[in-house]
PDB file of C-alpha atoms and ligand atoms in Angstrom:
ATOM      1  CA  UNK A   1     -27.934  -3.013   6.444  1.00 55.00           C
ATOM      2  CA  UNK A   2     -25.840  -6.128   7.243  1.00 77.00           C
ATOM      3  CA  UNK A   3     -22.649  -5.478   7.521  1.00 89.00           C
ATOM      4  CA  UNK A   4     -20.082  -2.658   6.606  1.00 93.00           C
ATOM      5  CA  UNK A   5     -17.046  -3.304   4.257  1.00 95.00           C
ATOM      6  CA  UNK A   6     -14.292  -0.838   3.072  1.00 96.00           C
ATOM      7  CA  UNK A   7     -11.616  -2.032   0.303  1.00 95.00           C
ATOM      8  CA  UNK A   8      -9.066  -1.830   3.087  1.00 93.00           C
ATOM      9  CA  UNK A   9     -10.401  -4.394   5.519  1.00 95.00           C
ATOM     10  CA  UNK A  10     -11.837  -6.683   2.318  1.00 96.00           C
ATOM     11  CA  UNK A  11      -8.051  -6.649   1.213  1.00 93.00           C
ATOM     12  CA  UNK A  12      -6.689  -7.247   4.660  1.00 95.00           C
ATOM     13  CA  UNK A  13      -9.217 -10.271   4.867  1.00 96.00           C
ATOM     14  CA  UNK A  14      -8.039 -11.068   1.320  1.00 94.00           C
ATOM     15  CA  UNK A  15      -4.382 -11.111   2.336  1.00 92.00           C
ATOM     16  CA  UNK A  16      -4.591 -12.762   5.817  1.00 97.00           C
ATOM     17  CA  UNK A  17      -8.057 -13.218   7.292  1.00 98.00           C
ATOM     18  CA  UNK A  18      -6.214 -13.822  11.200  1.00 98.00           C
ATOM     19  CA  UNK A  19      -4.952 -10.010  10.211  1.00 98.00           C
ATOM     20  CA  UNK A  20      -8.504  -8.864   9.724  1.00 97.00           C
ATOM     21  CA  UNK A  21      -9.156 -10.311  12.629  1.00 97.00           C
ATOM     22  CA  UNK A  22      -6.593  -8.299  14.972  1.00 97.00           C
ATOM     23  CA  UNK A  23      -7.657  -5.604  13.017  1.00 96.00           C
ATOM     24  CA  UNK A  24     -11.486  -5.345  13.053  1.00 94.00           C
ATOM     25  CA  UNK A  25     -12.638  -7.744  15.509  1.00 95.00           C
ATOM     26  CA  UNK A  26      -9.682  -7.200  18.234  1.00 95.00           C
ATOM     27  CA  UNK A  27      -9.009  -3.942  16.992  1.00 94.00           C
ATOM     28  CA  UNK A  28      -4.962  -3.858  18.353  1.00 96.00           C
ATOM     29  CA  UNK A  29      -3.486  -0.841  18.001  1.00 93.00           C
ATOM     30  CA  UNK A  30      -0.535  -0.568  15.422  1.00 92.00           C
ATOM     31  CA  UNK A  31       2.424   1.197  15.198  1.00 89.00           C
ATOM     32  CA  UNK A  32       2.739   4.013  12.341  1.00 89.00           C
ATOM     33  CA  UNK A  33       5.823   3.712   9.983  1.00 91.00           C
ATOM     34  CA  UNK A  34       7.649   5.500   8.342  1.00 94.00           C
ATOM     35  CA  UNK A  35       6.432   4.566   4.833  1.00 92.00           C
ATOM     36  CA  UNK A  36       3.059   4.950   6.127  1.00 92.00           C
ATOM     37  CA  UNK A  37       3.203   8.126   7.346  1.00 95.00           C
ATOM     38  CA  UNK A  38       4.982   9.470   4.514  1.00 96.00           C
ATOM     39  CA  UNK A  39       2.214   8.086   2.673  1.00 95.00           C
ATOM     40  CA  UNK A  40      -0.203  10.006   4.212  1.00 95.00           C
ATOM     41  CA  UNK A  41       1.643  13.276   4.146  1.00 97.00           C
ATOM     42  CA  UNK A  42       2.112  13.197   0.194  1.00 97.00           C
ATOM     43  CA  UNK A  43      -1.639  12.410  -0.192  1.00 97.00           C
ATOM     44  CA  UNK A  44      -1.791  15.301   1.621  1.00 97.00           C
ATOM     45  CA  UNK A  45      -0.168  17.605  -0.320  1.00 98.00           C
ATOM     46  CA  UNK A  46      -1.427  16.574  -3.271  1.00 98.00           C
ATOM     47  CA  UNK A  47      -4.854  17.826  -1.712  1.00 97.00           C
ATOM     48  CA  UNK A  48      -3.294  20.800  -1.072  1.00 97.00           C
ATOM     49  CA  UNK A  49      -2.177  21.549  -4.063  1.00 98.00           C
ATOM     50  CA  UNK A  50      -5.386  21.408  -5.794  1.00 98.00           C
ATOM     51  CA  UNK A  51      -6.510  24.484  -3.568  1.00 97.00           C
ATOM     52  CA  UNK A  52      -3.968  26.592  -5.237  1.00 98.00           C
ATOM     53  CA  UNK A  53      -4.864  28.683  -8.529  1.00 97.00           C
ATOM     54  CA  UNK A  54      -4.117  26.267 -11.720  1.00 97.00           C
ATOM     55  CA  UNK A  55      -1.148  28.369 -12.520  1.00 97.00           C
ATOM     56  CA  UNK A  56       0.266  28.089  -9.237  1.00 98.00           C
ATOM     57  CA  UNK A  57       0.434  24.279  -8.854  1.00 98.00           C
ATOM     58  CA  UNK A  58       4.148  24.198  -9.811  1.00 98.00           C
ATOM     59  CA  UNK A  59       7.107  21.408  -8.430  1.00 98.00           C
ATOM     60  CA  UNK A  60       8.023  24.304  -5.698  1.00 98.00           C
ATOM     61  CA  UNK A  61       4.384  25.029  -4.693  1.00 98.00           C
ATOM     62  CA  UNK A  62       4.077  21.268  -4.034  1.00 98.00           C
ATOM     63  CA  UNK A  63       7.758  20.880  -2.394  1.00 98.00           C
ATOM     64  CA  UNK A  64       6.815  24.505   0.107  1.00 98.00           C
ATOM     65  CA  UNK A  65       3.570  22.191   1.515  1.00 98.00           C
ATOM     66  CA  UNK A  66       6.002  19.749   2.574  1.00 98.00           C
ATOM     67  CA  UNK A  67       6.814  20.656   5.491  1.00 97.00           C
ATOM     68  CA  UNK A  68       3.622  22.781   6.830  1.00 97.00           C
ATOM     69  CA  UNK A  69       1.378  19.246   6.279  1.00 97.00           C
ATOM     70  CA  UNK A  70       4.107  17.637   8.376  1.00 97.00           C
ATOM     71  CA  UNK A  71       4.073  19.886  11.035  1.00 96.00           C
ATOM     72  CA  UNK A  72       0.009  20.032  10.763  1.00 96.00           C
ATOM     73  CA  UNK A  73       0.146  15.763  11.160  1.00 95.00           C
ATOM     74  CA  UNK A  74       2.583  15.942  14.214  1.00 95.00           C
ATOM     75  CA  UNK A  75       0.158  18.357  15.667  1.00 96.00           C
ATOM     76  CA  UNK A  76      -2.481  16.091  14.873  1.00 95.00           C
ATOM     77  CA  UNK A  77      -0.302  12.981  16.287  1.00 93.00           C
ATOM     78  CA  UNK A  78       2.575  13.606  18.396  1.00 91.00           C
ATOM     79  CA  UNK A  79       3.232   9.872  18.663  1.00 90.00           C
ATOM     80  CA  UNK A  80       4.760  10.502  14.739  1.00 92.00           C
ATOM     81  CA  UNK A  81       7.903  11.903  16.137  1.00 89.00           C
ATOM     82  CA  UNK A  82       8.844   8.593  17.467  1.00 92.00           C
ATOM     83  CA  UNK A  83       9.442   7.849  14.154  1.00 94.00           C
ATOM     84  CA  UNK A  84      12.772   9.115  14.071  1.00 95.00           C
ATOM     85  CA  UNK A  85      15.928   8.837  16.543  1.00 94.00           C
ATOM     86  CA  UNK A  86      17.612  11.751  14.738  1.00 95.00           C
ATOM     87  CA  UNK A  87      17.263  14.733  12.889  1.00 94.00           C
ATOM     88  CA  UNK A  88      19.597  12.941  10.312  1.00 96.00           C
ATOM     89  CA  UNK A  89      16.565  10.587   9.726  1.00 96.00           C
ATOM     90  CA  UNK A  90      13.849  12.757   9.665  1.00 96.00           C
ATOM     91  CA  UNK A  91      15.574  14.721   6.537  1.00 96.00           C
ATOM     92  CA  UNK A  92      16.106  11.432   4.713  1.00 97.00           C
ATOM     93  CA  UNK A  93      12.598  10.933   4.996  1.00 97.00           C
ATOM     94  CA  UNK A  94      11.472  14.271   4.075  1.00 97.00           C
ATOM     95  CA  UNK A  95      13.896  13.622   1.282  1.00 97.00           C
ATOM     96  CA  UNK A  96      11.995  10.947  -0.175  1.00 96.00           C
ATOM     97  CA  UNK A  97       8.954  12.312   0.077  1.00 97.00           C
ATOM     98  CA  UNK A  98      10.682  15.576  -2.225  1.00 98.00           C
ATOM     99  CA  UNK A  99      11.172  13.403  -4.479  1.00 97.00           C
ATOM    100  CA  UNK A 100       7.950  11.257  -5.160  1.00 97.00           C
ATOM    101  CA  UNK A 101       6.345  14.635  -5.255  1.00 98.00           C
ATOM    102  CA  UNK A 102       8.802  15.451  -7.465  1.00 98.00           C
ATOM    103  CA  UNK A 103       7.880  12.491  -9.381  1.00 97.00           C
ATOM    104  CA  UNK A 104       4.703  13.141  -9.647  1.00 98.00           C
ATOM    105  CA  UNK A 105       5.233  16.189 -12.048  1.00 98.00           C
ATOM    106  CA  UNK A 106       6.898  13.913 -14.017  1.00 98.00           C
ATOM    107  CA  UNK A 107       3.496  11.854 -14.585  1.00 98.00           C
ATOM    108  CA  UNK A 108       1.121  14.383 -15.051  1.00 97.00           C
ATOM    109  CA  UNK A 109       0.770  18.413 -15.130  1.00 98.00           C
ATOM    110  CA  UNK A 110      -1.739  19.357 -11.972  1.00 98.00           C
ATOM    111  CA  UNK A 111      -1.713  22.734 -13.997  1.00 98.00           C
ATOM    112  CA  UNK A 112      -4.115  21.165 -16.710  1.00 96.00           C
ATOM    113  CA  UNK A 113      -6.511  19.231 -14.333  1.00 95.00           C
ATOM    114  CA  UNK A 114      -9.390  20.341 -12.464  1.00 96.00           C
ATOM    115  CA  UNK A 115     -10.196  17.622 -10.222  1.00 97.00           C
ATOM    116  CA  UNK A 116     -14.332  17.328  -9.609  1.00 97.00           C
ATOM    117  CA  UNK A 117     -13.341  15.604  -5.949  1.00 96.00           C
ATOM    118  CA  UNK A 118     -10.660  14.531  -3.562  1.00 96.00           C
ATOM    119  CA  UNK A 119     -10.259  12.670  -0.945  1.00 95.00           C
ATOM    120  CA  UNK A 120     -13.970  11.634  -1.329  1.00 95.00           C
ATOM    121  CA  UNK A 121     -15.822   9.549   1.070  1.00 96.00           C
ATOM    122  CA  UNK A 122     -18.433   6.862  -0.609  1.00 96.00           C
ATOM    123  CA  UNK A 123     -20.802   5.101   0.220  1.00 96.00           C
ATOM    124  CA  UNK A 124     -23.074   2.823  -0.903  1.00 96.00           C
ATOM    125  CA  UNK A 125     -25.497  -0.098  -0.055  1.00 95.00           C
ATOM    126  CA  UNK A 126     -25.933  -3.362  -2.225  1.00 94.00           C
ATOM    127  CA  UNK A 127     -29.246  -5.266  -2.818  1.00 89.00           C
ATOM    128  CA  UNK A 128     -28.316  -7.673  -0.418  1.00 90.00           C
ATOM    129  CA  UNK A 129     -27.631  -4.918   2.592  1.00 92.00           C
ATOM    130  CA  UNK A 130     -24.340  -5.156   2.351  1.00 95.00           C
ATOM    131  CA  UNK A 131     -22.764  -1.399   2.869  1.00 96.00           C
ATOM    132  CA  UNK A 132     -20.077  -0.622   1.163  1.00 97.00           C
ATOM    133  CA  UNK A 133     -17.882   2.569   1.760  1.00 96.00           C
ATOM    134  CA  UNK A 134     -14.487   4.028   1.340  1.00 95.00           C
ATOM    135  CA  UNK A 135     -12.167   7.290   0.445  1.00 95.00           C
ATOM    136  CA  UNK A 136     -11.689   7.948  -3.762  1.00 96.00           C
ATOM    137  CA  UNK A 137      -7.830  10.329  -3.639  1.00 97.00           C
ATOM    138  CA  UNK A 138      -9.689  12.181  -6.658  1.00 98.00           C
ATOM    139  CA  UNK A 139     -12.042  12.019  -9.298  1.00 97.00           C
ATOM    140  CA  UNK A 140     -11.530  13.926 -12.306  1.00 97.00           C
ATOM    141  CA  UNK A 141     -15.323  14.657 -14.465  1.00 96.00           C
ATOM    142  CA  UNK A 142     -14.749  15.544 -18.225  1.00 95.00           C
ATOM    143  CA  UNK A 143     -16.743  17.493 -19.640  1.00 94.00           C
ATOM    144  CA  UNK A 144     -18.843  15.049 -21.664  1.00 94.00           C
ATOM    145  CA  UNK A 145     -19.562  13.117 -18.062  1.00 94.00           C
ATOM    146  CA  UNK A 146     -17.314  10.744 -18.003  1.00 96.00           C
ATOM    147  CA  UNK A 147     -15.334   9.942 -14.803  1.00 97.00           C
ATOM    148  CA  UNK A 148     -11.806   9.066 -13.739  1.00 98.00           C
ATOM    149  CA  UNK A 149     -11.040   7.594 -10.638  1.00 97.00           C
ATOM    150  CA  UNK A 150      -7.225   8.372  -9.258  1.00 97.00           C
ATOM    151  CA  UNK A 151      -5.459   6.873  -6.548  1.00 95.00           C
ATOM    152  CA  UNK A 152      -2.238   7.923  -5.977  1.00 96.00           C
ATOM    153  CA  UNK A 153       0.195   4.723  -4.340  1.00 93.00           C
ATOM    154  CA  UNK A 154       3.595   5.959  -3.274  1.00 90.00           C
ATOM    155  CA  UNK A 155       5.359   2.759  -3.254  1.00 84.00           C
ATOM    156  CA  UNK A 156       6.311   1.386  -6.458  1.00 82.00           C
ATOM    157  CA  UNK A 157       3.918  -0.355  -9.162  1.00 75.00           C
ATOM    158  CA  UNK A 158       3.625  -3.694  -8.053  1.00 72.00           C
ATOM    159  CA  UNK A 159       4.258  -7.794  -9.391  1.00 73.00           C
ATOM    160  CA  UNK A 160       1.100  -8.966 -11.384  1.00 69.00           C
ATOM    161  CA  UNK A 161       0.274 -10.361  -8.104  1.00 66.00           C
ATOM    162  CA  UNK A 162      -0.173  -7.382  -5.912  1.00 71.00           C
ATOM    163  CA  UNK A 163      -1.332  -5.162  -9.360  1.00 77.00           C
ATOM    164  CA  UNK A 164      -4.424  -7.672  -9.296  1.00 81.00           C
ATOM    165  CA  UNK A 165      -4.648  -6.297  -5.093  1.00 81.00           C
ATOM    166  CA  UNK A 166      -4.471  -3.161  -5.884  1.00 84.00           C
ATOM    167  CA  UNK A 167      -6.755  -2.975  -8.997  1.00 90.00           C
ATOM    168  CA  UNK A 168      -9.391  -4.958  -6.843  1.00 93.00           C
ATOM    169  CA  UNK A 169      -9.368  -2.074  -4.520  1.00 93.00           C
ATOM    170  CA  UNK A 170     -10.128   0.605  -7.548  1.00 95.00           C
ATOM    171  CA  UNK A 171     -12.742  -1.796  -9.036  1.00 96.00           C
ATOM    172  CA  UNK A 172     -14.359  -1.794  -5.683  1.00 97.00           C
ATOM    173  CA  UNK A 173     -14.857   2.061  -5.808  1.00 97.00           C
ATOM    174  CA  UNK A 174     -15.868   2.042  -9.160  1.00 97.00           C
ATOM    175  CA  UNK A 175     -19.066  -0.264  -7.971  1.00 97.00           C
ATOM    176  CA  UNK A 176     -19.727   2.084  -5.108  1.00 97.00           C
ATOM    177  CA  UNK A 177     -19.941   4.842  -7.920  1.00 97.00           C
ATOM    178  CA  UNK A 178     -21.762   2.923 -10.154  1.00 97.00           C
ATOM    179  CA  UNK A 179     -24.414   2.145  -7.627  1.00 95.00           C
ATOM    180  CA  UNK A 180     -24.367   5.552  -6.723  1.00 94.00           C
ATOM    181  CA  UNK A 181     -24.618   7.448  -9.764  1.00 92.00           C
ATOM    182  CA  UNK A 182     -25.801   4.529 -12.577  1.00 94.00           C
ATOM    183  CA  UNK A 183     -22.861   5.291 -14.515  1.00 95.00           C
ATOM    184  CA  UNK A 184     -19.579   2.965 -14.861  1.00 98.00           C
ATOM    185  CA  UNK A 185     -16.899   5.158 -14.171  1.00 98.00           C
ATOM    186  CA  UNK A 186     -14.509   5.326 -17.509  1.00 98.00           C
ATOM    187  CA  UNK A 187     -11.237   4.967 -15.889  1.00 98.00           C
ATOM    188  CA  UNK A 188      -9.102   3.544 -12.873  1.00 97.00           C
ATOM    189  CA  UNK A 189      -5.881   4.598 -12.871  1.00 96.00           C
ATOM    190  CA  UNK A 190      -3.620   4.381 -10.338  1.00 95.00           C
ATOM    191  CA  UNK A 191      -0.462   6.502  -9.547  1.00 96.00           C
ATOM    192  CA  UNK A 192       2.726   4.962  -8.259  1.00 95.00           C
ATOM    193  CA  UNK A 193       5.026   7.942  -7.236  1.00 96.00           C
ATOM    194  CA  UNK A 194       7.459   5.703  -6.186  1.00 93.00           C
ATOM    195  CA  UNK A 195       8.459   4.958  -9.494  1.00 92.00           C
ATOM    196  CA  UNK A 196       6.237   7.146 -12.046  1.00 95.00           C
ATOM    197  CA  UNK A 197       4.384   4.170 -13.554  1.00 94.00           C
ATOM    198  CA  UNK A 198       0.646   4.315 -14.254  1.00 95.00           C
ATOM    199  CA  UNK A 199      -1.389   1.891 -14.286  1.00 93.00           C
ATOM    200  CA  UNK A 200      -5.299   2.439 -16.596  1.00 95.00           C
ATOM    201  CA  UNK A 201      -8.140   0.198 -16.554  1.00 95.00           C
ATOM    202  CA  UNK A 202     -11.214   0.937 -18.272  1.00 97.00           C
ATOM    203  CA  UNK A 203     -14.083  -0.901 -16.307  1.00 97.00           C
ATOM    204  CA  UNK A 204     -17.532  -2.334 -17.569  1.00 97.00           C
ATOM    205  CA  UNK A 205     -20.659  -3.595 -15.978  1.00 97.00           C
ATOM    206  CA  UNK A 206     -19.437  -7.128 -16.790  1.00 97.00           C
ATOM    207  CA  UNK A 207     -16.652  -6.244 -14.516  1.00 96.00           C
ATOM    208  CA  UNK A 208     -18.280  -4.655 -11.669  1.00 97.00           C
ATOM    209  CA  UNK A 209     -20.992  -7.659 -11.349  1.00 97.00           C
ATOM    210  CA  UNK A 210     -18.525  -9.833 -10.939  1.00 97.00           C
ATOM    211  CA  UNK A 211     -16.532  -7.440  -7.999  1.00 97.00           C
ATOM    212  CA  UNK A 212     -20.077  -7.224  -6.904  1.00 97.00           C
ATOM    213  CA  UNK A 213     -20.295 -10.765  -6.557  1.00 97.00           C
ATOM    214  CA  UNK A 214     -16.885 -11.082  -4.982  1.00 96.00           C
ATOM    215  CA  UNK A 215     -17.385  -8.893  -2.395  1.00 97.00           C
ATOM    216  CA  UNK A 216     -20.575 -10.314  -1.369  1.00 96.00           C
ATOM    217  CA  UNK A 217     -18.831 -14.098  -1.286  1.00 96.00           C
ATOM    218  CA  UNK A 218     -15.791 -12.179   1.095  1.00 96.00           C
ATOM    219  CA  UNK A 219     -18.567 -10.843   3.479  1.00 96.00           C
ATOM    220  CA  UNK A 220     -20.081 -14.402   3.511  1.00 95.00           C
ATOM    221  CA  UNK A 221     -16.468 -15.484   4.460  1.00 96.00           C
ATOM    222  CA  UNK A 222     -16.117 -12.954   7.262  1.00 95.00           C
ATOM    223  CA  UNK A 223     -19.624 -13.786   8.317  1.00 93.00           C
ATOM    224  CA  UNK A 224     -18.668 -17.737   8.556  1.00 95.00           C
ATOM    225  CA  UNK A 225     -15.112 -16.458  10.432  1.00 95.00           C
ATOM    226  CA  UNK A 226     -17.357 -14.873  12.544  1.00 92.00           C
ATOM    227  CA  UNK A 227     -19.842 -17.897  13.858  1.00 92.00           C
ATOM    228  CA  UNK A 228     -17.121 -20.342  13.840  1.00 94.00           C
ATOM    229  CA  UNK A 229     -14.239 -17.963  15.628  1.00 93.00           C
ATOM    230  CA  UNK A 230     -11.891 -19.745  13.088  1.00 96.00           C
ATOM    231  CA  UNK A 231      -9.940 -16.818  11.823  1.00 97.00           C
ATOM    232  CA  UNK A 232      -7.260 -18.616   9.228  1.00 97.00           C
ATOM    233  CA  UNK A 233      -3.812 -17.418   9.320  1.00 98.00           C
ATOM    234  CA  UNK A 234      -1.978 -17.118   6.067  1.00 97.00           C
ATOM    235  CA  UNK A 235       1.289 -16.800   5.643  1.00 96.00           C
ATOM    236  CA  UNK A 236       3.025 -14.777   2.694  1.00 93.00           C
ATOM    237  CA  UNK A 237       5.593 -12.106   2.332  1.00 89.00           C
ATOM    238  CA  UNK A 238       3.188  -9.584   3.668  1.00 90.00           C
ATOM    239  CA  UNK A 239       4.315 -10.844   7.070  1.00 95.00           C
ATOM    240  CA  UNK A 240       7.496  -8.452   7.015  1.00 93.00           C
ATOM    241  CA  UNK A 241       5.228  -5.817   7.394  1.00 90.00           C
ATOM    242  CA  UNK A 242       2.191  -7.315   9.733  1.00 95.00           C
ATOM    243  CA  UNK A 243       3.025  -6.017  13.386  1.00 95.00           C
ATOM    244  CA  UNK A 244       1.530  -8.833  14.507  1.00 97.00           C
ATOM    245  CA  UNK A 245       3.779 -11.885  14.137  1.00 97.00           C
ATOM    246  CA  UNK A 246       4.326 -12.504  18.155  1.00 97.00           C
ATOM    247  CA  UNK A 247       0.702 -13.706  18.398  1.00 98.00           C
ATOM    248  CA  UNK A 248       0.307 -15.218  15.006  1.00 98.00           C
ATOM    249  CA  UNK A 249       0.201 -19.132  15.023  1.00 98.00           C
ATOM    250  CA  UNK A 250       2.242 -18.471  11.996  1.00 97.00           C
ATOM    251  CA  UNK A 251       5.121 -17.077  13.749  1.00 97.00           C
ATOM    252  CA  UNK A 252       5.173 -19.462  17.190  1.00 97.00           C
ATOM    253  CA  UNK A 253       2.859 -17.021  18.855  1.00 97.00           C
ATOM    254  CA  UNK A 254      -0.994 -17.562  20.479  1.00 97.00           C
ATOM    255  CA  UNK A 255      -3.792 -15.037  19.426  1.00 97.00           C
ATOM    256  CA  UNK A 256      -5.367 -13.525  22.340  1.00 96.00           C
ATOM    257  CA  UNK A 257      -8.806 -15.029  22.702  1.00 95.00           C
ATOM    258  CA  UNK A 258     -11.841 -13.585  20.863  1.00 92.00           C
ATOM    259  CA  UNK A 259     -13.326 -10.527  22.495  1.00 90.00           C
ATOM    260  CA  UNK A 260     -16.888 -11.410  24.644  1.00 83.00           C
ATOM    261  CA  UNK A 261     -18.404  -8.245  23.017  1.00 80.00           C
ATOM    262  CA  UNK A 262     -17.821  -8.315  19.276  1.00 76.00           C
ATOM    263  CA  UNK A 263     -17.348  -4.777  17.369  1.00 77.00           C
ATOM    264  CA  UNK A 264     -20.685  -4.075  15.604  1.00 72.00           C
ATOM    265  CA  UNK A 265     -19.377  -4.222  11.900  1.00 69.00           C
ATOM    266  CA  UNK A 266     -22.463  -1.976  10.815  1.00 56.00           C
ATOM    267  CA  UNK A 267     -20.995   0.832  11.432  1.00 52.00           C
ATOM    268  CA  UNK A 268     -18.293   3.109   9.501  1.00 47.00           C
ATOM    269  CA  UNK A 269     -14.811   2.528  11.124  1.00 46.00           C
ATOM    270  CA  UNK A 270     -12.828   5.970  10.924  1.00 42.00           C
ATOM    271  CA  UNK A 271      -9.656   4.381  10.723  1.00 42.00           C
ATOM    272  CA  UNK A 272     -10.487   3.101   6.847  1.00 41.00           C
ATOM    273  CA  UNK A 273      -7.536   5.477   6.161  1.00 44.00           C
ATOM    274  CA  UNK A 274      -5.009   3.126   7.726  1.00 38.00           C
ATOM    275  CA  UNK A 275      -2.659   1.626   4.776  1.00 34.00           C
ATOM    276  CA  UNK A 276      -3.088  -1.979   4.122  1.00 32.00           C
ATOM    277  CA  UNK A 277      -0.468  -4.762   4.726  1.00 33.00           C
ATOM    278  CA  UNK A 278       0.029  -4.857   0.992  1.00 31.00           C
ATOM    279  CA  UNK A 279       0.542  -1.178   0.117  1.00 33.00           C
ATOM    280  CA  UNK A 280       3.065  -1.300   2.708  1.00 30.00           C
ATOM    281  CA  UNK A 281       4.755  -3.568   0.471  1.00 29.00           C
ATOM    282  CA  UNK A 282       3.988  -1.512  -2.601  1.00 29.00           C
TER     283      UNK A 282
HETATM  284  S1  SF4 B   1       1.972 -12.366  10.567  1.00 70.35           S
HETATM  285 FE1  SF4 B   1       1.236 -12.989   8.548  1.00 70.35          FE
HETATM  286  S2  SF4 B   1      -0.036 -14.793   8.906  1.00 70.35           S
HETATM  287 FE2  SF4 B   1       0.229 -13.729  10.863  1.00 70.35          FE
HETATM  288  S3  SF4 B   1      -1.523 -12.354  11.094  1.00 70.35           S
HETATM  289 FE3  SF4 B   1       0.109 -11.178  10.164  1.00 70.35          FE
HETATM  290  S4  SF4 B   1      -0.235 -11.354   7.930  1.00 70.35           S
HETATM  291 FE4  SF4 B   1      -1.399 -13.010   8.948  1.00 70.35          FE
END
C-alpha cells in the first residue's frame, strides 16, 4: 500500500490543499459547529430509524430519536454543549433539525425501503497501491442486484459548482464498490434535507476510470506537496467556514512550520467522519 485516501481529505485537498495540510499533516484540532453537529445527529437518526419495524418508521418515530441521539452524542462529547449560550439556542437548533427530518418524509417513504447497509465502511486498494476507503450513509440492493448508493447532505443542493464536489465524492465510492464487488453500482443519489432536492446519477465504467485516474493524479499531487513542503493556499468562499484563516497566508497569517515527524498517511484516519469545508457550505 502507498498511501491512504478518503473522499473527505481528497476534497479538502481539492478545495484548498494548505487546508489538507492543517488537516492531515498538522492535524489541528477544529472546533465543532453547529451545522456540523446537527449534521451528524440527523445521520444519526436516520440510522436509527432503519432499526425500527417497516411499519413503524413514521415522521414521529423519526422526530422521538431526536433527542435520545442528542443526548447519546453529548455523552459521547461533552465539548458539544459549548455550542450553545442558551437554552433559547439549543431549541432553535433542535428545531431545524425537526424539520429536515421532517423533510425527509417528504422525499421518500423509509416504510417501503429496506436498506442492504448503512453507515458502511469501504475499503479498497487500487492497482497502483493506492488505498482507498470511506463511510457509504446507505446502500439500498434490489432484488435483481443492482445497487444504490445514498448519501444524505443536510444543507441545501448545491451551485453546479459544488454539485460537481459533491458528486465527485459519490463517484469515488462507487469505484471503491466497483473494485470491491466487480459491479458498477446503478445509482448515486444524493439527499439534500435542507431543501428536499435529489440529485441521481447513473455511473458507468467509463466514468469510474476516469475518477480512478483522478484520484491517482490528486495522490501524486499530495505526494509532490509532500517532498517539496509547498502546501498551496487557495482562496475561495469556502474560507467563511475554514477555522483556519489566522495562520493562512491567505488571511495575513503564518502557517506553523511543518511537523519533524510526518503522520504516516497509510493508515485509516478515524476522523474520516469530520464534514468537509464544502458541505459546510452546502
Ligand atoms: S482559509 Fe481558505 S485558503 Fe486558508 S487554509 Fe482555509 S480554505 Fe485554505
Amino acid at each position: 500500500m502507498i498511501g491512504t485516501l478518503s473522499p473527505s481529505r481528497a476534497g479538502d485537498f481539492m478545495t484548498c490543499p494548505l487546508l489538507y495540510r492543517f488537516r492531515v499533516i498538522d492535524q489541528i484540532p477544529e472546533k465543532p459547529s453547529r451545522a456540523a453537529v446537527r449534521g451528524t445527529v440527523v445521520h444519526s437518526v436516520l440510522e436509527r430509524l432503519f432499526d425500527l419495524p417497516a411499519p413503524g418508521r413514521t415522521v414521529g418515530a423519526a422526530l422521538d430519536l431526536l433527542e435520545p441521539e442528542w443526548d447519546r452524542l453529548l455523552a459521547e462529547e461533552p465539548a458539544y454543549t459549548d455550542l450553545f449560550e442558551t437554552e433559547e439556542e439549543l431549541r432553535g437548533w433542535l428545531t431545524e433539525a425537526r424539520g429536515m427530518l421532517e423533510r425527509y418524509f417528504t422525499m421518500e417513504d423509509p416504510r417501503r425501503l429496506e436498506p442492504s447497509q448503512r453507515e458502511l465502511y469501504v475499503e479498497a486498494v487500487l492497482d497502483s497501491g493506492l488505498l482507498l476507503r470511506g463511510y457509504v450513509d446507505r446502500l439500498d440492493v434490489a432484488p435483481s442486484g443492482d445497487v444504490r448508493v445514498v448519501d444524505y447532505k443536510t444543507g441545501s443542493a448545491p451551485s453546479r459548482e459544488f454539485e460537481a464536489k459533491a458528486l465527485f465524492q459519490m463517484r469515488f465510492y462507487a469505484l471503491v464498490l466497483w473494485r470491491l464487488h466487480g459491479r458498477v453500482p446503478r445509482l448515486l443519489q444524493l439527499m439534500y434535507l435542507g431543501n428536499g432536492e435529489i440529485v441521481r446519477y447513473s455511473p458507468d465504467e467509463a466514468d469510474l476510470r476516469a475518477t480512478e485516474r483522478k484520484v491517482e493524479a490528486l495522490w501524486e499531487a499530495i505526494r509532490r506537496a509532500l517532498d517539496t513542503g509547498e502546501w498551496r493556499a487557495r482562496r475561495s468562499r469556502l474560507c467563511d467556514w475554514c477555522d483556519h484563516q489566522e495562520i493562512c497566508p491567505e488571511w495575513g497569517g503564518t502557517p506553523p512550520p511543518i511537523p519533524e515527524r510526518l503522520p504516516s498517511l497509510t493508515q485509516p484516519n478515524r476522523s474520516s467522519r469530520r464534514p468537509v469545508v464544502a458541505d459546510a457550505a452546502g
